[in-house]
XYZ file of C-alpha atoms in Angstrom:
309
model
C 0.000 0.000 0.000
C 1.460 3.405 -0.959
C 2.962 5.435 1.887
C 2.984 9.249 2.096
C 5.709 10.624 -0.155
C 7.147 13.930 -1.361
C 8.605 12.257 -4.460
C 6.602 11.509 -7.617
C 4.980 8.079 -7.569
C 5.565 5.707 -10.455
C 2.094 5.014 -11.801
C 1.358 2.782 -14.792
C -2.022 3.246 -16.450
C -3.404 0.418 -18.601
C -6.178 0.827 -21.147
C -7.105 2.848 -24.197
C -5.606 5.634 -26.289
C -7.505 7.016 -29.257
C -8.514 9.971 -31.363
C -11.727 11.515 -30.110
C -13.629 13.221 -32.919
C -16.135 15.670 -31.477
C -19.153 16.551 -33.585
C -21.711 19.134 -32.603
C -23.770 21.821 -34.357
C -20.675 24.042 -34.672
C -18.681 21.459 -36.653
C -16.121 18.701 -36.061
C -12.898 18.813 -34.015
C -10.393 16.153 -32.991
C -8.634 15.557 -29.688
C -6.184 12.978 -28.445
C -8.064 10.983 -25.825
C -9.130 7.699 -24.321
C -9.991 7.166 -20.660
C -6.664 5.577 -19.736
C -4.696 8.213 -21.647
C -6.682 10.965 -19.910
C -5.846 9.485 -16.510
C -2.144 9.078 -17.348
C -1.860 12.660 -18.586
C -3.868 13.901 -15.608
C -1.499 12.178 -13.207
C 1.498 13.675 -15.025
C -0.063 17.135 -14.749
C -0.482 16.529 -11.019
C 3.217 15.759 -10.725
C 3.352 11.965 -10.865
C 5.709 9.795 -12.941
C 3.195 8.315 -15.388
C 3.461 5.494 -17.934
C 0.662 4.494 -20.310
C 0.201 0.950 -21.650
C -2.104 1.116 -24.662
C -2.676 -0.169 -28.194
C -1.681 1.940 -31.223
C -1.605 1.375 -34.948
C 1.165 2.227 -37.363
C -0.460 5.354 -38.758
C -0.717 9.132 -38.522
C -3.201 9.165 -35.602
C -0.720 7.086 -33.579
C 2.002 9.663 -34.247
C -0.298 12.386 -32.926
C -0.923 10.378 -29.775
C 2.799 9.726 -29.269
C 3.591 13.432 -29.687
C 0.821 14.379 -27.248
C 2.158 12.001 -24.615
C 5.675 13.334 -25.134
C 4.386 16.875 -24.570
C 3.016 15.853 -21.166
C 5.985 13.649 -20.212
C 4.017 10.406 -20.179
C 6.005 7.337 -21.181
C 4.310 4.966 -23.621
C 4.470 1.190 -23.808
C 2.597 0.449 -27.022
C 0.938 -2.750 -28.155
C 0.628 -3.089 -31.953
C -2.759 -2.968 -33.665
C -3.340 -4.554 -37.061
C -6.537 -2.533 -37.381
C -4.936 0.876 -36.921
C -5.401 3.349 -34.106
C -8.682 3.523 -32.214
C -11.116 6.337 -32.938
C -14.263 7.451 -31.138
C -16.773 9.763 -32.762
C -18.413 11.772 -29.967
C -21.718 13.366 -30.867
C -22.567 15.969 -28.225
C -25.956 17.167 -27.041
C -25.880 19.746 -24.227
C -22.273 18.780 -23.476
C -23.060 15.060 -23.013
C -21.268 12.637 -25.373
C -22.669 9.730 -27.384
C -19.948 7.506 -28.876
C -19.378 5.500 -32.035
C -16.162 3.429 -32.235
C -14.103 2.158 -35.168
C -12.983 -1.453 -35.663
C -9.666 -0.942 -33.846
C -11.444 0.273 -30.710
C -13.919 -2.595 -30.829
C -11.143 -5.200 -31.209
C -8.650 -3.757 -28.718
C -6.089 -6.088 -27.160
C -2.860 -5.550 -25.260
C 0.334 -7.551 -25.598
C 1.816 -8.533 -22.238
C 5.412 -8.639 -23.380
C 8.540 -7.950 -21.316
C 8.166 -4.174 -21.653
C 4.548 -4.228 -20.467
C 5.291 -6.542 -17.561
C 8.258 -4.405 -16.513
C 6.098 -1.251 -16.526
C 3.554 -3.007 -14.318
C 6.113 -4.559 -11.990
C 8.013 -1.314 -11.393
C 4.941 0.796 -10.635
C 3.960 1.956 -7.160
C 0.355 1.979 -8.378
C -1.336 0.442 -11.416
C -4.519 2.035 -12.789
C -6.694 0.114 -15.270
C -9.375 1.997 -17.189
C -11.569 1.077 -20.170
C -10.146 -2.444 -20.402
C -11.736 -5.343 -22.363
C -13.121 -7.157 -19.331
C -15.311 -9.293 -21.608
C -12.156 -10.962 -22.986
C -11.248 -13.745 -20.529
C -7.710 -14.147 -21.874
C -6.952 -10.446 -21.529
C -8.292 -10.436 -17.973
C -6.207 -13.461 -16.983
C -3.088 -11.901 -18.508
C -3.712 -8.666 -16.628
C -4.123 -10.328 -13.244
C -1.134 -12.570 -13.833
C 1.047 -9.539 -14.571
C 0.163 -7.470 -11.472
C 1.697 -8.539 -8.172
C -0.030 -7.561 -4.922
C -3.118 -6.089 -6.628
C -4.847 -5.547 -3.263
C -2.100 -3.041 -2.414
C -1.427 -1.494 -5.841
C -4.333 -1.860 -8.281
C -6.950 0.786 -9.039
C -9.605 -0.244 -11.552
C -12.286 1.664 -13.492
C -14.426 -0.536 -15.722
C -15.541 2.383 -17.878
C -17.694 0.215 -20.191
C -18.809 1.669 -23.510
C -21.788 0.184 -25.331
C -20.020 0.521 -28.685
C -17.083 -1.597 -27.463
C -19.021 -4.074 -25.316
C -19.312 -7.566 -26.821
C -20.623 -9.558 -23.847
C -22.175 -7.545 -21.034
C -22.556 -10.450 -18.590
C -18.967 -11.606 -19.075
C -17.713 -8.036 -18.689
C -19.571 -7.668 -15.401
C -18.334 -10.968 -13.964
C -14.703 -10.286 -14.867
C -14.827 -6.669 -13.737
C -16.184 -7.710 -10.341
C -13.511 -10.423 -10.094
C -10.749 -7.898 -10.701
C -12.392 -5.284 -8.480
C -12.510 -7.722 -5.544
C -8.710 -7.984 -5.677
C -8.082 -4.236 -5.990
C -7.094 -1.400 -3.691
C -9.743 0.920 -5.118
C -12.487 0.552 -7.714
C -14.381 3.332 -9.490
C -17.929 2.949 -10.801
C -20.319 5.481 -12.263
C -24.067 5.787 -12.622
C -23.790 5.155 -16.379
C -21.762 1.988 -15.686
C -24.507 0.715 -13.386
C -27.173 1.386 -15.980
C -25.226 -0.268 -18.807
C -23.992 -3.344 -16.921
C -26.830 -3.922 -14.443
C -29.784 -1.874 -15.616
C -29.896 -0.721 -12.005
C -29.125 2.359 -9.860
C -25.546 3.148 -8.892
C -26.271 2.300 -5.253
C -27.011 -1.314 -6.208
C -23.695 -1.613 -8.042
C -21.886 -0.219 -4.999
C -23.610 -2.777 -2.755
C -22.460 -5.602 -5.043
C -18.873 -4.411 -4.911
C -19.012 -4.168 -1.119
C -20.700 -7.543 -0.589
C -17.492 -9.229 0.635
C -15.397 -8.391 3.668
C -16.107 -4.694 4.286
C -12.983 -4.331 6.412
C -10.540 -5.673 3.835
C -12.334 -5.092 0.542
C -11.503 -2.346 -1.935
C -12.403 1.283 -1.501
C -15.290 2.133 -3.853
C -15.396 5.509 -5.590
C -18.916 6.074 -6.929
C -19.473 8.967 -9.341
C -22.951 10.205 -10.173
C -22.515 13.096 -12.601
C -24.472 16.126 -11.443
C -25.208 14.375 -8.126
C -21.539 14.437 -7.145
C -19.597 11.458 -5.841
C -19.201 9.183 -2.830
C -16.433 7.104 -1.316
C -17.035 3.888 0.618
C -14.213 2.145 2.482
C -13.890 -0.014 5.614
C -17.151 1.181 7.127
C -16.559 4.800 6.077
C -19.070 6.521 3.790
C -18.465 10.092 2.629
C -20.122 12.162 -0.074
C -19.290 15.332 -1.961
C -21.405 17.583 -4.143
C -20.367 19.145 -7.413
C -18.093 22.130 -6.796
C -19.308 25.456 -8.154
C -16.619 27.359 -10.071
C -16.841 30.448 -12.285
C -17.872 29.881 -15.890
C -20.281 27.495 -17.617
C -19.910 23.723 -17.962
C -18.599 23.226 -21.508
C -17.787 19.527 -21.849
C -18.367 16.705 -19.343
C -16.248 14.157 -21.244
C -13.262 14.187 -18.869
C -15.048 14.542 -15.528
C -14.796 10.919 -14.424
C -11.193 10.543 -15.569
C -10.219 13.757 -13.774
C -11.925 12.554 -10.593
C -10.046 9.256 -10.714
C -6.717 10.978 -11.430
C -7.208 13.245 -8.428
C -8.037 10.390 -6.057
C -5.052 8.329 -7.231
C -2.814 11.399 -6.881
C -4.050 11.930 -3.319
C -3.276 8.307 -2.441
C 0.180 8.621 -4.021
C 0.968 11.737 -1.965
C -0.705 10.955 1.354
C -1.273 7.204 1.375
C -4.699 5.581 1.557
C -7.028 7.611 3.808
C -8.069 5.859 7.009
C -10.746 8.208 8.351
C -13.852 10.007 7.128
C -12.193 13.475 7.273
C -9.238 12.217 5.220
C -11.498 10.665 2.562
C -13.625 13.845 2.546
C -10.510 15.909 1.838
C -9.511 13.598 -1.026
C -13.007 13.643 -2.505
C -13.250 17.421 -2.200
C -9.995 17.845 -4.105
C -11.269 15.495 -6.796
C -14.549 17.365 -7.170
C -12.684 20.668 -7.550
C -10.455 19.231 -10.273
C -13.450 17.693 -12.062
C -15.325 21.006 -11.908
C -12.371 22.829 -13.449
C -11.959 20.176 -16.157
C -15.560 20.338 -17.415
C -15.243 24.097 -17.964
C -12.985 23.452 -20.968
C -13.512 21.568 -24.202
C -11.795 18.181 -24.375
C -10.816 15.894 -21.513
C -7.486 17.428 -20.458
C -7.362 17.659 -16.659
C -7.451 21.157 -15.173
C -6.234 21.617 -11.631
C -8.537 24.447 -10.580
C -7.289 25.663 -7.204
C -5.792 22.295 -6.176
C -1.989 22.436 -6.548
C 0.053 19.656 -8.130
C 3.191 18.353 -6.449
C 5.797 20.997 -5.729
C 8.299 21.209 -8.575
C 6.090 19.443 -11.137
């Protein structure tokens, strides 16, 4: 379990990297994105030593992603894709995205070679986001490659209907990985997609084991704020009001997760309600700042990154 530290934590993020094409009544624009990439870049902006493990093609979009990661000092361990680089077309209505994914995104797979395993083994924390949990082989490879997941693994299922091949299998595997994790994030949209049920029911399922030793559960509910449940502690936080309108909610969940992981890296895992409330308040401030800009790039608001970052 991470201990309080003044030095940057080594954090490896596993998941997706893609080109996000935003379409709305004003036209079409493209951003480098993907949930895992957003978290890795967010952690780098908060002062951590971030590595991203993701799939890329051999094409121009991949070069844009590589250059973007270089700009934010995020190391990349790339798995090859025979179908090119993933792309998501985001059609926005009132700031809320609806996604369509290309073949590469729908057939995403990671190669657990020596470079990938080294990045996972050397990390103080491993964050998994938007992973193909409905692929049994990929799930087994992931768990086999992460030592001490109960002390190091943070997981966000982040299912997307356009990339989901087997909902029931995804749910079973996600819950299996979550049960062995330090912290798990779920959202109200995840609960609706995977369970057809309210977020509170999904949280109860994830907490159905040993409450004292099970993972911390970060539950995000959009405009209703977020909650954190851990070892008998339950804290909630509302959306933070900041100047300016909400422009784009795409990166809110990723920013929230980045902020919580950053807090754990700096201070260790909270052990009391006031400590979790502080962590959640920081995360809500960062999320509120992020949604006031187009694209999913994390904005720190008034919460400072590590000194010297």
